Amino acid sequence: MTSESILSKLADEVAAAINGGTWDETLQACTKFKPVKRREDLGASMLVEVVPRKQMRKRIARGTSPGGLWQKTYIVVVGITKALDENDSDKQTDHCNAIADEIATELQNTAYTNGYLESIDEEPTYHPQRLDQDGVFTRALVLQFGGRAVYGC
């Protein structure tokens, strides 16, 4: 099994965990390699895109086998986006932040079969420039998964 397939499988597991939840907002999570960037491409409902971003390797021990013992880490990003109405953007932003917090909690309480969730980071909590310029709420949850340690590269 290649590392890329593990990364894609983790992204699919994340999307399934989100789609299995109950939310106060209509949403459908899907795995994407190229997230939506423009307001005109957004519909009325909240868009949740799960992006398999990258894998990393870190040597954790030197061993007798060539290359030593390596730990693989996988990064999956959950992008949460919604076009807001101009009239009530503060209330809508609070609502979107609450949904994003609920999604993060759901993800941290999910058991994954292709890795274990090490951390959830946010870059930043939301993007105020995009909110002001485009009227679009955007928040990214960066999930870091650990995989099993392997010998060699």
PDB file of C-alpha atoms in Angstrom:
ATOM      1  CA  MET A   1       0.000   0.000   0.000  1.00  0.00           C
ATOM      2  CA  THR A   2       1.535   3.339  -0.998  1.00  0.00           C
ATOM      3  CA  SER A   3       1.653   6.367   1.262  1.00  0.00           C
ATOM      4  CA  GLU A   4      -0.426   8.388  -1.194  1.00  0.00           C
ATOM      5  CA  SER A   5      -3.211   5.836  -0.987  1.00  0.00           C
ATOM      6  CA  ILE A   6      -3.109   6.046   2.817  1.00  0.00           C
ATOM      7  CA  LEU A   7      -3.367   9.847   2.595  1.00  0.00           C
ATOM      8  CA  SER A   8      -6.360   9.599   0.245  1.00  0.00           C
ATOM      9  CA  LYS A   9      -8.006   6.990   2.455  1.00  0.00           C
ATOM     10  CA  LEU A  10      -7.572   9.228   5.509  1.00  0.00           C
ATOM     11  CA  ALA A  11      -9.186  12.123   3.603  1.00  0.00           C
ATOM     12  CA  ASP A  12     -12.097   9.858   2.647  1.00  0.00           C
ATOM     13  CA  GLU A  13     -12.475   8.775   6.299  1.00  0.00           C
ATOM     14  CA  VAL A  14     -12.565  12.423   7.400  1.00  0.00           C
ATOM     15  CA  ALA A  15     -15.247  13.248   4.799  1.00  0.00           C
ATOM     16  CA  ALA A  16     -17.289  10.210   5.903  1.00  0.00           C
ATOM     17  CA  ALA A  17     -17.041  11.277   9.566  1.00  0.00           C
ATOM     18  CA  ILE A  18     -18.322  14.751   8.696  1.00  0.00           C
ATOM     19  CA  ASN A  19     -21.119  13.384   6.499  1.00  0.00           C
ATOM     20  CA  GLY A  20     -22.142  11.009   9.297  1.00  0.00           C
ATOM     21  CA  GLY A  21     -22.654  13.892  11.741  1.00  0.00           C
ATOM     22  CA  THR A  22     -25.784  15.919  12.451  1.00  0.00           C
ATOM     23  CA  TRP A  23     -25.392  19.652  11.874  1.00  0.00           C
ATOM     24  CA  ASP A  24     -27.482  22.830  12.193  1.00  0.00           C
ATOM     25  CA  GLU A  25     -26.456  23.640   8.636  1.00  0.00           C
ATOM     26  CA  THR A  26     -26.969  21.787   5.370  1.00  0.00           C
ATOM     27  CA  LEU A  27     -23.552  20.532   4.316  1.00  0.00           C
ATOM     28  CA  GLN A  28     -21.901  17.757   2.368  1.00  0.00           C
ATOM     29  CA  ALA A  29     -18.201  17.020   2.783  1.00  0.00           C
ATOM     30  CA  CYS A  30     -16.272  15.808  -0.244  1.00  0.00           C
ATOM     31  CA  THR A  31     -12.642  15.013  -0.951  1.00  0.00           C
ATOM     32  CA  LYS A  32     -11.038  17.461  -3.386  1.00  0.00           C
ATOM     33  CA  PHE A  33      -7.552  18.016  -4.663  1.00  0.00           C
ATOM     34  CA  LYS A  34      -8.347  21.542  -5.868  1.00  0.00           C
ATOM     35  CA  PRO A  35     -10.627  23.488  -3.493  1.00  0.00           C
ATOM     36  CA  VAL A  36     -13.154  26.088  -4.685  1.00  0.00           C
ATOM     37  CA  LYS A  37     -11.675  29.592  -4.582  1.00  0.00           C
ATOM     38  CA  ARG A  38     -14.293  31.965  -6.046  1.00  0.00           C
ATOM     39  CA  ARG A  39     -17.520  33.247  -4.482  1.00  0.00           C
ATOM     40  CA  GLU A  40     -19.477  32.667  -7.686  1.00  0.00           C
ATOM     41  CA  ASP A  41     -18.637  28.949  -7.451  1.00  0.00           C
ATOM     42  CA  LEU A  42     -20.234  28.661  -4.004  1.00  0.00           C
ATOM     43  CA  GLY A  43     -23.857  27.670  -3.569  1.00  0.00           C
ATOM     44  CA  ALA A  44     -26.196  28.704  -0.768  1.00  0.00           C
ATOM     45  CA  SER A  45     -25.162  25.899   1.583  1.00  0.00           C
ATOM     46  CA  MET A  46     -21.935  25.479   3.514  1.00  0.00           C
ATOM     47  CA  LEU A  47     -19.133  23.915   1.482  1.00  0.00           C
ATOM     48  CA  VAL A  48     -16.855  21.448   3.274  1.00  0.00           C
ATOM     49  CA  GLU A  49     -13.869  20.277   1.265  1.00  0.00           C
ATOM     50  CA  VAL A  50     -11.425  17.676   2.534  1.00  0.00           C
ATOM     51  CA  VAL A  51      -8.009  18.062   0.918  1.00  0.00           C
ATOM     52  CA  PRO A  52      -5.274  15.414   1.269  1.00  0.00           C
ATOM     53  CA  ARG A  53      -2.351  17.848   1.538  1.00  0.00           C
ATOM     54  CA  LYS A  54       0.899  15.966   2.146  1.00  0.00           C
ATOM     55  CA  GLN A  55       2.853  13.240   3.845  1.00  0.00           C
ATOM     56  CA  MET A  56       6.063  13.637   5.818  1.00  0.00           C
ATOM     57  CA  ARG A  57       8.654  11.209   7.135  1.00  0.00           C
ATOM     58  CA  LYS A  58      10.776  11.589  10.239  1.00  0.00           C
ATOM     59  CA  ARG A  59      13.549   9.289  11.365  1.00  0.00           C
ATOM     60  CA  ILE A  60      12.759   8.165  14.892  1.00  0.00           C
ATOM     61  CA  ALA A  61      15.569   5.649  15.427  1.00  0.00           C
ATOM     62  CA  ARG A  62      18.645   4.288  13.788  1.00  0.00           C
ATOM     63  CA  GLY A  63      18.460   0.590  13.377  1.00  0.00           C
ATOM     64  CA  THR A  64      20.271  -2.394  12.041  1.00  0.00           C
ATOM     65  CA  SER A  65      18.206  -2.337   8.853  1.00  0.00           C
ATOM     66  CA  PRO A  66      19.179   0.188   6.156  1.00  0.00           C
ATOM     67  CA  GLY A  67      17.677   3.605   6.705  1.00  0.00           C
ATOM     68  CA  GLY A  68      16.589   3.091  10.315  1.00  0.00           C
ATOM     69  CA  LEU A  69      13.056   3.438  11.687  1.00  0.00           C
ATOM     70  CA  TRP A  70      10.817   6.139  10.178  1.00  0.00           C
ATOM     71  CA  GLN A  71       7.507   7.603  11.360  1.00  0.00           C
ATOM     72  CA  LYS A  72       5.089   8.754   8.656  1.00  0.00           C
ATOM     73  CA  THR A  73       2.829  11.727   9.222  1.00  0.00           C
ATOM     74  CA  TYR A  74      -0.114  12.714   7.015  1.00  0.00           C
ATOM     75  CA  ILE A  75      -1.744  16.148   6.721  1.00  0.00           C
ATOM     76  CA  VAL A  76      -5.404  16.506   5.719  1.00  0.00           C
ATOM     77  CA  VAL A  77      -7.056  19.938   5.548  1.00  0.00           C
ATOM     78  CA  VAL A  78     -10.775  20.505   6.034  1.00  0.00           C
ATOM     79  CA  GLY A  79     -11.856  23.750   4.372  1.00  0.00           C
ATOM     80  CA  ILE A  80     -15.168  25.178   5.557  1.00  0.00           C
ATOM     81  CA  THR A  81     -16.586  27.907   3.308  1.00  0.00           C
ATOM     82  CA  LYS A  82     -19.883  29.761   3.022  1.00  0.00           C
ATOM     83  CA  ALA A  83     -21.026  32.812   1.082  1.00  0.00           C
ATOM     84  CA  LEU A  84     -22.722  35.183   3.540  1.00  0.00           C
ATOM     85  CA  ASP A  85     -25.582  37.624   3.114  1.00  0.00           C
ATOM     86  CA  GLU A  86     -24.457  41.240   3.400  1.00  0.00           C
ATOM     87  CA  ASN A  87     -27.179  42.180   5.896  1.00  0.00           C
ATOM     88  CA  ASP A  88     -26.266  39.912   8.803  1.00  0.00           C
ATOM     89  CA  SER A  89     -22.680  38.764   8.310  1.00  0.00           C
ATOM     90  CA  ASP A  90     -21.678  38.971  12.011  1.00  0.00           C
ATOM     91  CA  LYS A  91     -24.446  36.608  13.115  1.00  0.00           C
ATOM     92  CA  GLN A  92     -23.734  34.283  10.178  1.00  0.00           C
ATOM     93  CA  THR A  93     -19.990  34.305  10.964  1.00  0.00           C
ATOM     94  CA  ASP A  94     -20.722  33.287  14.569  1.00  0.00           C
ATOM     95  CA  HIS A  95     -22.978  30.489  13.293  1.00  0.00           C
ATOM     96  CA  CYS A  96     -20.319  29.252  10.830  1.00  0.00           C
ATOM     97  CA  ASN A  97     -17.643  29.334  13.549  1.00  0.00           C
ATOM     98  CA  ALA A  98     -19.911  27.266  15.807  1.00  0.00           C
ATOM     99  CA  ILE A  99     -20.433  24.667  13.056  1.00  0.00           C
ATOM    100  CA  ALA A 100     -16.660  24.537  12.404  1.00  0.00           C
ATOM    101  CA  ASP A 101     -16.056  23.970  16.138  1.00  0.00           C
ATOM    102  CA  GLU A 102     -18.606  21.142  16.110  1.00  0.00           C
ATOM    103  CA  ILE A 103     -16.917  19.576  13.075  1.00  0.00           C
ATOM    104  CA  ALA A 104     -13.519  19.743  14.839  1.00  0.00           C
ATOM    105  CA  THR A 105     -15.003  18.063  17.931  1.00  0.00           C
ATOM    106  CA  GLU A 106     -16.612  15.342  15.788  1.00  0.00           C
ATOM    107  CA  LEU A 107     -13.296  14.689  14.049  1.00  0.00           C
ATOM    108  CA  GLN A 108     -11.326  14.479  17.290  1.00  0.00           C
ATOM    109  CA  ASN A 109     -13.813  11.906  18.626  1.00  0.00           C
ATOM    110  CA  THR A 110     -13.668   9.719  15.492  1.00  0.00           C
ATOM    111  CA  ALA A 111     -11.663   6.477  15.306  1.00  0.00           C
ATOM    112  CA  TYR A 112      -9.709   6.195  12.056  1.00  0.00           C
ATOM    113  CA  THR A 113      -8.519   2.930  10.488  1.00  0.00           C
ATOM    114  CA  ASN A 114      -5.638   4.303   8.376  1.00  0.00           C
ATOM    115  CA  GLY A 115      -3.861   6.377  11.027  1.00  0.00           C
ATOM    116  CA  TYR A 116      -4.358   8.075  14.369  1.00  0.00           C
ATOM    117  CA  LEU A 117      -5.256  11.731  14.796  1.00  0.00           C
ATOM    118  CA  GLU A 118      -2.410  13.566  16.538  1.00  0.00           C
ATOM    119  CA  SER A 119      -3.643  17.159  16.358  1.00  0.00           C
ATOM    120  CA  ILE A 120      -6.083  19.642  14.851  1.00  0.00           C
ATOM    121  CA  ASP A 121      -4.664  23.075  14.092  1.00  0.00           C
ATOM    122  CA  GLU A 122      -6.351  26.089  12.559  1.00  0.00           C
ATOM    123  CA  GLU A 123      -4.802  28.502  10.054  1.00  0.00           C
ATOM    124  CA  PRO A 124      -6.130  31.109  11.185  1.00  0.00           C
ATOM    125  CA  THR A 125      -9.453  30.781  13.003  1.00  0.00           C
ATOM    126  CA  TYR A 126     -11.071  32.458   9.975  1.00  0.00           C
ATOM    127  CA  HIS A 127      -9.939  34.784   7.169  1.00  0.00           C
ATOM    128  CA  PRO A 128     -11.204  38.321   7.930  1.00  0.00           C
ATOM    129  CA  GLN A 129      -9.863  39.753   4.636  1.00  0.00           C
ATOM    130  CA  ARG A 130     -11.911  37.296   2.586  1.00  0.00           C
ATOM    131  CA  LEU A 131     -14.922  38.011   4.775  1.00  0.00           C
ATOM    132  CA  ASP A 132     -14.595  41.774   4.206  1.00  0.00           C
ATOM    133  CA  GLN A 133     -13.701  41.723   0.515  1.00  0.00           C
ATOM    134  CA  ASP A 134     -15.799  38.846  -0.806  1.00  0.00           C
ATOM    135  CA  GLY A 135     -18.428  38.222   1.878  1.00  0.00           C
ATOM    136  CA  VAL A 136     -17.165  34.641   2.228  1.00  0.00           C
ATOM    137  CA  PHE A 137     -16.573  32.807   5.507  1.00  0.00           C
ATOM    138  CA  THR A 138     -13.516  30.547   5.279  1.00  0.00           C
ATOM    139  CA  ARG A 139     -11.963  28.428   8.006  1.00  0.00           C
ATOM    140  CA  ALA A 140      -9.377  25.674   7.707  1.00  0.00           C
ATOM    141  CA  LEU A 141      -8.894  22.767  10.105  1.00  0.00           C
ATOM    142  CA  VAL A 142      -5.477  21.161   9.639  1.00  0.00           C
ATOM    143  CA  LEU A 143      -5.491  17.535  10.781  1.00  0.00           C
ATOM    144  CA  GLN A 144      -2.223  15.766  11.458  1.00  0.00           C
ATOM    145  CA  PHE A 145      -2.315  11.975  11.454  1.00  0.00           C
ATOM    146  CA  GLY A 146       0.396   9.583  12.548  1.00  0.00           C
ATOM    147  CA  GLY A 147       0.941   6.340  10.730  1.00  0.00           C
ATOM    148  CA  ARG A 148       2.745   3.224  11.742  1.00  0.00           C
ATOM    149  CA  ALA A 149       6.520   3.332  11.936  1.00  0.00           C
ATOM    150  CA  VAL A 150       8.374   1.571   9.131  1.00  0.00           C
ATOM    151  CA  TYR A 151      11.970   0.462   8.570  1.00  0.00           C
ATOM    152  CA  GLY A 152      13.868   2.022   5.703  1.00  0.00           C
ATOM    153  CA  CYS A 153      12.656   4.830   3.500  1.00  0.00           C
TER     154      CYS A 153
END
